[in-house]
PDB file of C-alpha atoms and ligand atoms in Angstrom:
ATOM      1  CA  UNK A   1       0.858   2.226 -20.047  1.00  0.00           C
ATOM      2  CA  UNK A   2      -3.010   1.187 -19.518  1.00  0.00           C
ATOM      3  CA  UNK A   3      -5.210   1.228 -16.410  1.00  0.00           C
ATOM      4  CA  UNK A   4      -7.100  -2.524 -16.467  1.00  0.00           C
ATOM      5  CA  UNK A   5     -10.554  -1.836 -14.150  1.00  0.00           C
ATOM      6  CA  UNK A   6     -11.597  -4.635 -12.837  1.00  0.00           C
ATOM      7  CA  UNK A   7     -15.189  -5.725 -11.170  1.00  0.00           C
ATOM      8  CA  UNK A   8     -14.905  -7.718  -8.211  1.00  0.00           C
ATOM      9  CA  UNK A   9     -11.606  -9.801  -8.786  1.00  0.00           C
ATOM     10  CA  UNK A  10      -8.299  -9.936 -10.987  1.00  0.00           C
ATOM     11  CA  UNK A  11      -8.779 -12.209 -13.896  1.00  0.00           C
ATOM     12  CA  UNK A  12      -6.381 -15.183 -13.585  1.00  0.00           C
ATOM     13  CA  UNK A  13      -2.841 -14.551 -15.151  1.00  0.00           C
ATOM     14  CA  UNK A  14      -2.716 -10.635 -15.199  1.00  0.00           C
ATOM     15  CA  UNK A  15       0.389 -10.432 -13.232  1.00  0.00           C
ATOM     16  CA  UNK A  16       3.717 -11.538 -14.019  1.00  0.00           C
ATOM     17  CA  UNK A  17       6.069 -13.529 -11.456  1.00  0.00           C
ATOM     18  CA  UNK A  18       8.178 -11.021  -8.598  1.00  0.00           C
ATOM     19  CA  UNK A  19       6.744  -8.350  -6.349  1.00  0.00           C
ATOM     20  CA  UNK A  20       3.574  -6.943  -6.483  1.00  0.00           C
ATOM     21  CA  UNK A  21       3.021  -3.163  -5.979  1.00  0.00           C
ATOM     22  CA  UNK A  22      -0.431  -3.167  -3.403  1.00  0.00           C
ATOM     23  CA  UNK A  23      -2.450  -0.002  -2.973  1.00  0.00           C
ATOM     24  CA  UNK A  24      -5.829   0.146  -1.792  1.00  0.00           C
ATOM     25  CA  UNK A  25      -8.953   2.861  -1.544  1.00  0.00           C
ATOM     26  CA  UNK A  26     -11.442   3.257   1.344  1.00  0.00           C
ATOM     27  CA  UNK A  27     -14.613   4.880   2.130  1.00  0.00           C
ATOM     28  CA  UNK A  28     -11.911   6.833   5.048  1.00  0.00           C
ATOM     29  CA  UNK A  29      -9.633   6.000   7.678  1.00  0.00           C
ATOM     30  CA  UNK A  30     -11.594   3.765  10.256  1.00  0.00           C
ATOM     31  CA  UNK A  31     -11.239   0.046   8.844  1.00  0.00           C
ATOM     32  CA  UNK A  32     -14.256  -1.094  10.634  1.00  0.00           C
ATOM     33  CA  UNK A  33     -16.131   1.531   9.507  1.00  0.00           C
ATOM     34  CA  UNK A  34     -14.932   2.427   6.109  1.00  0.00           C
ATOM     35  CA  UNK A  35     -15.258   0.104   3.265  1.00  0.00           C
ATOM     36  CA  UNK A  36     -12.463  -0.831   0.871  1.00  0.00           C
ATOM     37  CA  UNK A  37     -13.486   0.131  -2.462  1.00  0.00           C
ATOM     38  CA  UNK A  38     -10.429  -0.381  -4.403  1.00  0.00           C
ATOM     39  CA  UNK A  39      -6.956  -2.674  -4.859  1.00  0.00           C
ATOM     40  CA  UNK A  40      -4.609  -1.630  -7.050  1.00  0.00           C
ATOM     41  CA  UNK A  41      -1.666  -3.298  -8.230  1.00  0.00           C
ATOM     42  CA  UNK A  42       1.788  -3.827 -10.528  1.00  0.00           C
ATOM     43  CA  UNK A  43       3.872  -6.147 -11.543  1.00  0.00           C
ATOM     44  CA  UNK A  44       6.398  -3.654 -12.038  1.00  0.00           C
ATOM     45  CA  UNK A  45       5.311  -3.210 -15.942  1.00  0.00           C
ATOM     46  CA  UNK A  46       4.010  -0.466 -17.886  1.00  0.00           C
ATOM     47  CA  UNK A  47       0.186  -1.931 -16.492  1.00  0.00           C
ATOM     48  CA  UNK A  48      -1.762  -0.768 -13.632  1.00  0.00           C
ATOM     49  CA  UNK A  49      -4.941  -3.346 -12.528  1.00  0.00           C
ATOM     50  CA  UNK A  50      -7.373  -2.081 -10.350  1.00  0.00           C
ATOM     51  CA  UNK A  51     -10.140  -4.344  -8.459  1.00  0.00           C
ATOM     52  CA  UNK A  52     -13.301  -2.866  -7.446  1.00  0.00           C
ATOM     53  CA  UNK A  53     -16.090  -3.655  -5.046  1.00  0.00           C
ATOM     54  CA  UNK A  54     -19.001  -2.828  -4.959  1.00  0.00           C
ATOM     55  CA  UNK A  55     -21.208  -1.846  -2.013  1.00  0.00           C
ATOM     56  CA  UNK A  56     -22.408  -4.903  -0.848  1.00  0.00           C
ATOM     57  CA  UNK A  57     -19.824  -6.884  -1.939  1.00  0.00           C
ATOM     58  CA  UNK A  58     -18.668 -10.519  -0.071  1.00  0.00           C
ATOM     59  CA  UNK A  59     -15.263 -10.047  -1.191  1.00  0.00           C
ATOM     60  CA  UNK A  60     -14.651 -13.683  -2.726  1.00  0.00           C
ATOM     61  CA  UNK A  61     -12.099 -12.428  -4.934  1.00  0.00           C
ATOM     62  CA  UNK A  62      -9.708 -15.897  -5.147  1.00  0.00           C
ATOM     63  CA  UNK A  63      -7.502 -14.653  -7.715  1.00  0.00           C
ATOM     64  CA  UNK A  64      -6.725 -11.494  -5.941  1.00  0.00           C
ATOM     65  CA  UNK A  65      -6.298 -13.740  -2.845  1.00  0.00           C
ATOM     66  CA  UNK A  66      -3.805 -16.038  -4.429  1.00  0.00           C
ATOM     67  CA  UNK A  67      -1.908 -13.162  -5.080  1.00  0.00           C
ATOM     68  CA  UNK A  68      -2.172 -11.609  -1.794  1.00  0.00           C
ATOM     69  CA  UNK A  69      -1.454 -14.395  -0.242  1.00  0.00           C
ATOM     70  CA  UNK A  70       1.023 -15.925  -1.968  1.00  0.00           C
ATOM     71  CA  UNK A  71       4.094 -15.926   0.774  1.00  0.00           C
ATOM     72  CA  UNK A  72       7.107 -16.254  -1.842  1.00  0.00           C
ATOM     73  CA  UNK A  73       5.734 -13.145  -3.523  1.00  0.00           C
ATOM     74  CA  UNK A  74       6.477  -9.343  -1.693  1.00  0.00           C
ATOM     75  CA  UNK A  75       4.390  -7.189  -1.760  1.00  0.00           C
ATOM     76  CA  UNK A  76       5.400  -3.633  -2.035  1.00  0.00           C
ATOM     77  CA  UNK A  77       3.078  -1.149  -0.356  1.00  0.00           C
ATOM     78  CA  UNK A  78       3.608   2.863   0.899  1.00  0.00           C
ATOM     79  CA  UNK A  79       2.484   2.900   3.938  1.00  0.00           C
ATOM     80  CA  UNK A  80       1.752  -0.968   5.056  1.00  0.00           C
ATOM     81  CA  UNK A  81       0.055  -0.429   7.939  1.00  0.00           C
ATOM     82  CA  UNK A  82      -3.203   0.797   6.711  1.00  0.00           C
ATOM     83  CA  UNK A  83      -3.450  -1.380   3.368  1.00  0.00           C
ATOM     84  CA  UNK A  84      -2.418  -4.717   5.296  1.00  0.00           C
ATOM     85  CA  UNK A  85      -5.621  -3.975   7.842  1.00  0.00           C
ATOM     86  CA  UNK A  86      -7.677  -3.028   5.166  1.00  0.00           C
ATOM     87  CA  UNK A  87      -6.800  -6.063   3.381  1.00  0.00           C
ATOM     88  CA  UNK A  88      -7.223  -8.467   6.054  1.00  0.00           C
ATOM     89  CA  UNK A  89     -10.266  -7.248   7.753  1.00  0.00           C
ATOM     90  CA  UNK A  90     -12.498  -7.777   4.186  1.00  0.00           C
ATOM     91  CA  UNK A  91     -10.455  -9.934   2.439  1.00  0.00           C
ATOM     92  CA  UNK A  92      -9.291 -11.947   5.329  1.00  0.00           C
ATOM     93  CA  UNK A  93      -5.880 -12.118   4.262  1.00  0.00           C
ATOM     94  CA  UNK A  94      -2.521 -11.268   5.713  1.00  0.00           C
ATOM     95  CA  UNK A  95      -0.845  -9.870   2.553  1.00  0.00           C
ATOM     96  CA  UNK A  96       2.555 -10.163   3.431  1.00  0.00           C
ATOM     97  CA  UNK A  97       5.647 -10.857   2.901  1.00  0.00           C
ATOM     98  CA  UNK A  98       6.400  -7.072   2.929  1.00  0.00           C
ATOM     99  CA  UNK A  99       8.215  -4.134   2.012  1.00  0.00           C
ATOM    100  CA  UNK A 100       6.891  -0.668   3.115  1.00  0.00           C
ATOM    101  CA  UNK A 101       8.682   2.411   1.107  1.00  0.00           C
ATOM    102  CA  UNK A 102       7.201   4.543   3.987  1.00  0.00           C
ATOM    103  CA  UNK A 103       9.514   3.098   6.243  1.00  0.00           C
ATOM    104  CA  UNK A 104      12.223   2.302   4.484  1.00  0.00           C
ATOM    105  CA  UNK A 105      11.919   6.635   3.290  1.00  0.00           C
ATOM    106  CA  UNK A 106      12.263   6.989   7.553  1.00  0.00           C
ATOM    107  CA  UNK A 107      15.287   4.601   8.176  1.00  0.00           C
ATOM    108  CA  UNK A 108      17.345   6.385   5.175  1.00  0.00           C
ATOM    109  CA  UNK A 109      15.656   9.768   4.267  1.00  0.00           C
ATOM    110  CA  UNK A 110      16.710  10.647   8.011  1.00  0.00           C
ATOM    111  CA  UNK A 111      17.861  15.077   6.357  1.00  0.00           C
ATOM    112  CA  UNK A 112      14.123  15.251   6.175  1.00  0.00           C
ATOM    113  CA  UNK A 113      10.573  14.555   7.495  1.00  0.00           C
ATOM    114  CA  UNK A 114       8.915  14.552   4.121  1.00  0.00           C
ATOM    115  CA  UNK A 115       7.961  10.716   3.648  1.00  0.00           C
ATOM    116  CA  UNK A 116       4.923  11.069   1.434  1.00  0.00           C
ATOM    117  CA  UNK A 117       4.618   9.170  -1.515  1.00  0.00           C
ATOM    118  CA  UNK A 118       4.865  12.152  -3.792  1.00  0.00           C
ATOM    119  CA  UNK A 119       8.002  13.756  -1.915  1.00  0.00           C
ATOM    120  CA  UNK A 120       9.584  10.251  -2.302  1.00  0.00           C
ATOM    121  CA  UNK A 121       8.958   9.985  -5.744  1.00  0.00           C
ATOM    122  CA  UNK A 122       9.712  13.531  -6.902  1.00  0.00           C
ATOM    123  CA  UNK A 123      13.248  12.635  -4.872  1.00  0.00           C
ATOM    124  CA  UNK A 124      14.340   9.490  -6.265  1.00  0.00           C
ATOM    125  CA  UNK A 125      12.403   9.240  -9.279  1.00  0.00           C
ATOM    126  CA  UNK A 126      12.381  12.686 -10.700  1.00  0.00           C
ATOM    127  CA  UNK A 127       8.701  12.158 -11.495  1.00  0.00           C
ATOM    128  CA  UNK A 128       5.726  13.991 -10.148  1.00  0.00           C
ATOM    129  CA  UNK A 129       2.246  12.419  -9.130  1.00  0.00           C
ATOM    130  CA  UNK A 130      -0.979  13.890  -7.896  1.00  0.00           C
ATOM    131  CA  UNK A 131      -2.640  13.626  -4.646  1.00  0.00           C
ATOM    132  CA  UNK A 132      -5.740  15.772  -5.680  1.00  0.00           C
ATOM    133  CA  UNK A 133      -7.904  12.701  -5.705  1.00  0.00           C
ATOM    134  CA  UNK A 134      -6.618  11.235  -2.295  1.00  0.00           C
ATOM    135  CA  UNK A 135     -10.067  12.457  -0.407  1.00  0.00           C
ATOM    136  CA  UNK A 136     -12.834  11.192  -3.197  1.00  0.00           C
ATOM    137  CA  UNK A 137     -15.379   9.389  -3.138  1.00  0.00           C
ATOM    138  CA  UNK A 138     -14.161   5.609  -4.103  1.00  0.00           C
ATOM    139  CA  UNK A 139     -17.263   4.303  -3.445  1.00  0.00           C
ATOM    140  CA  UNK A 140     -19.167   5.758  -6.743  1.00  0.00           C
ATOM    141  CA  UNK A 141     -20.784   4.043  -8.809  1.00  0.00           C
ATOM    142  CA  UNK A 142     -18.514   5.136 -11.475  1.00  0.00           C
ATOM    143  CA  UNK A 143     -15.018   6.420 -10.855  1.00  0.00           C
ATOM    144  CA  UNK A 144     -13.596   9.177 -12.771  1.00  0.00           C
ATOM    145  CA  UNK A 145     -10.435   8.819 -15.131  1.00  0.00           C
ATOM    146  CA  UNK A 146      -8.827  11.150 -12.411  1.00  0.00           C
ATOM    147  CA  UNK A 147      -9.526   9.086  -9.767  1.00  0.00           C
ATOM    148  CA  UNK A 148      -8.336   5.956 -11.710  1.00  0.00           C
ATOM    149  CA  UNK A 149      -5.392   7.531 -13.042  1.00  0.00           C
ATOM    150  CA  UNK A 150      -4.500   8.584  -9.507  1.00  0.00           C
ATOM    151  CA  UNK A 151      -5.102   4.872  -8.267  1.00  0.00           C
ATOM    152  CA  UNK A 152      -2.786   3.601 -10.956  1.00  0.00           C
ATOM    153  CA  UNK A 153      -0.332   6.339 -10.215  1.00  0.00           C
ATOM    154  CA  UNK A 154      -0.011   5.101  -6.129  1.00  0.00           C
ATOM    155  CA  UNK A 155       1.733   1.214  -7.073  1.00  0.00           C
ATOM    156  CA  UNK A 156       2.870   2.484 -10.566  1.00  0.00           C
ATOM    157  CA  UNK A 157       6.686   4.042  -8.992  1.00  0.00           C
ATOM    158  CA  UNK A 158       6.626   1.547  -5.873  1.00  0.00           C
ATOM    159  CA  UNK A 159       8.915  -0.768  -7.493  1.00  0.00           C
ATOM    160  CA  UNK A 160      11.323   1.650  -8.656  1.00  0.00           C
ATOM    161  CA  UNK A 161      11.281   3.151  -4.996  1.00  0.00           C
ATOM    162  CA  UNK A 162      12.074   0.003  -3.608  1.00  0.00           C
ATOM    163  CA  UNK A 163      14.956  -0.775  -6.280  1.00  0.00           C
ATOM    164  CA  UNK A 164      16.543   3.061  -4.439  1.00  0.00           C
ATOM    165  CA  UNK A 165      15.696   2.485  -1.460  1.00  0.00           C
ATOM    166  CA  UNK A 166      17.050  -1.188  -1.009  1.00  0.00           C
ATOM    167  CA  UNK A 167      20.898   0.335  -1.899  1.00  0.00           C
ATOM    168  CA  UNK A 168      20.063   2.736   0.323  1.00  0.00           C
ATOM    169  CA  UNK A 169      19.152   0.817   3.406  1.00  0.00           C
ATOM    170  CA  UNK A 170      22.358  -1.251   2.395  1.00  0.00           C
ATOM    171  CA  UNK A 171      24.452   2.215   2.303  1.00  0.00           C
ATOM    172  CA  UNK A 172      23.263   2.885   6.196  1.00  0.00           C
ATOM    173  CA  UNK A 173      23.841  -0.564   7.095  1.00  0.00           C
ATOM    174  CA  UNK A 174      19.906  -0.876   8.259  1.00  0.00           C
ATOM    175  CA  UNK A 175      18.921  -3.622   5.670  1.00  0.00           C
ATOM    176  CA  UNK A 176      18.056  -6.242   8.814  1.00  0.00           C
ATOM    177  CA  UNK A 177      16.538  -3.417  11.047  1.00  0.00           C
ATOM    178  CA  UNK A 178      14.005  -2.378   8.280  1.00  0.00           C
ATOM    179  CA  UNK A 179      13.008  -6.282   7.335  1.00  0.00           C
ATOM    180  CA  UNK A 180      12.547  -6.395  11.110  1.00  0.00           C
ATOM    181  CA  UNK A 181      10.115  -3.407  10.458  1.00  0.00           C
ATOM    182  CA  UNK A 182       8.704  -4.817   7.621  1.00  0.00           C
ATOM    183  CA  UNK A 183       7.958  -7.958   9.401  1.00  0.00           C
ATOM    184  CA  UNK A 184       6.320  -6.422  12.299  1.00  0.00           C
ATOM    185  CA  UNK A 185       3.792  -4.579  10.373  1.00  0.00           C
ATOM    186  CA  UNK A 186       1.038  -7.231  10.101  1.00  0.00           C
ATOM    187  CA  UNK A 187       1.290  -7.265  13.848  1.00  0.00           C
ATOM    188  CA  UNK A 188       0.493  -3.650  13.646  1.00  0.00           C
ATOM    189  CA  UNK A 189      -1.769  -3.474  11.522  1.00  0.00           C
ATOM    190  CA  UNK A 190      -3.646  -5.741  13.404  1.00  0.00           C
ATOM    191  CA  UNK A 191      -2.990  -4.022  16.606  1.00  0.00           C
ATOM    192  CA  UNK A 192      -4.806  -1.027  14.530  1.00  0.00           C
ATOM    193  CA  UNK A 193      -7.928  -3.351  13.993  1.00  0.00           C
ATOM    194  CA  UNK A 194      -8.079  -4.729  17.466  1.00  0.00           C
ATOM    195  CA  UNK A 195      -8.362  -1.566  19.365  1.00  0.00           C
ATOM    196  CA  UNK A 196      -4.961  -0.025  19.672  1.00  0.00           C
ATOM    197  CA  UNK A 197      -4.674   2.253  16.909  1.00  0.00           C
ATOM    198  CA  UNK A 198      -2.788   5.272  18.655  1.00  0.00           C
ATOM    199  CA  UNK A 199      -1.243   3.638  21.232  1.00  0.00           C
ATOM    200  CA  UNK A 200       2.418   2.211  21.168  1.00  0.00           C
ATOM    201  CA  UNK A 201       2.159  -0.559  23.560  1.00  0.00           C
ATOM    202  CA  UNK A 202       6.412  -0.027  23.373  1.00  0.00           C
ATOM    203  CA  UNK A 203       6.067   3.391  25.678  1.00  0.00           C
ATOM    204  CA  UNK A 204       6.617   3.145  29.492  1.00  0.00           C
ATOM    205  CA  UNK A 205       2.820   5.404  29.783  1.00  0.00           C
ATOM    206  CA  UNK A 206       0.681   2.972  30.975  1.00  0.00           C
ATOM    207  CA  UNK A 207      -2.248   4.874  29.528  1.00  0.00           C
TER     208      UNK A 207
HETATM  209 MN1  LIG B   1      -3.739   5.292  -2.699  1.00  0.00          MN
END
């Protein structure tokens, strides 16, 4: 199991063929306003890579956009909504097609309301992660081997989650309801970017 840091872009050939676990860090919540400092993914093998960028950065990255973009290649993500905008508002790509463990957890996990990534995993996995270094600062010059173990540690169980969750959604009979999700969520998340972030347009309130 290693961590590969990388500066700027993933080097050309570090991921193998199927979906790709996506994770990213920001300078906070508000897209706009908040840099993205960090992408991690997985193949789904014992490696984590994470790309960094720096402040200042123009965010050329084509390797990690081939990847992104690649539209016969999922890409696994907890919580979509916020890494898709991310992604698309520096990197200018629409990284989908997608599968989102958050809301997959909400279509099957229905006995509880605990759809964090560590609940999930500590569920279905039997393995426990850290969220100490959620709220750091992933815009330091150097990032500690907390912070990068913790980045590794958010796509490192996605696929695994997915795998559960899949039979799961099967089980309920809410496989074509959640792809219907899952396909609406670049819509969303670019709802989020162009001014509707708590509003659902769905609800009768007009305001
Ligand atoms: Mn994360």
């Amino acid at each position: 199991m290693t961590v590969h840091l990388h500066e700027e872009d993933l080097p050309e050939g570090a991921l193998g063929p199927g979906p790709i676990a996506v994770d990213t860090e920001t300078m906070g919540l508000i897209t706009p306003r908040d840099r993205l400092c960090l992408v991690q993914l997985s193949d789904g093998g014992d490696d984590e890579h994470l790309v960094r960028f720096s402040p200042g950065s123009d965010y050329a990255a084509p390797n990690l956009k081939a990847v992104l973009g690649d539209p016969n290649r999922v890409k696994l993500y907890h919580f979509a909504r916020f890494d898709l905008a991310a992604v698309e508002y520096y990197l200018g790509i629409m990284a989908e097609p997608v599968f989102c463990t958050k809301i997959a957890s909400k279509l099957v996990r229905t006995y509880t309301d605990r759809h964090g990534l560590k609940d999930i995993v500590r569920e279905l996995l039997g393995k426990e992660i850290s969220k100490q270094q959620q709220s750091s600062d992933w815009g330091a010059p150097e990032l500690s081997n907390a912070q990068l173990e913790y980045a590794a540690s958010d796509v490192r169980y996605l696929h695994g989650l997915q795998e559960i969750l899949a039979v799961r959604l099967a089980r309920e009979n809410r496989t074509e309801l959640a792809q219907a999700c899952f396909d609406f969520l670049p819509a969303r998340a670019r709802l989020d970017i162009a001014g509707w972030p708590d509003h659902d347009i769905f609800s009768h309130l007009s305001a």
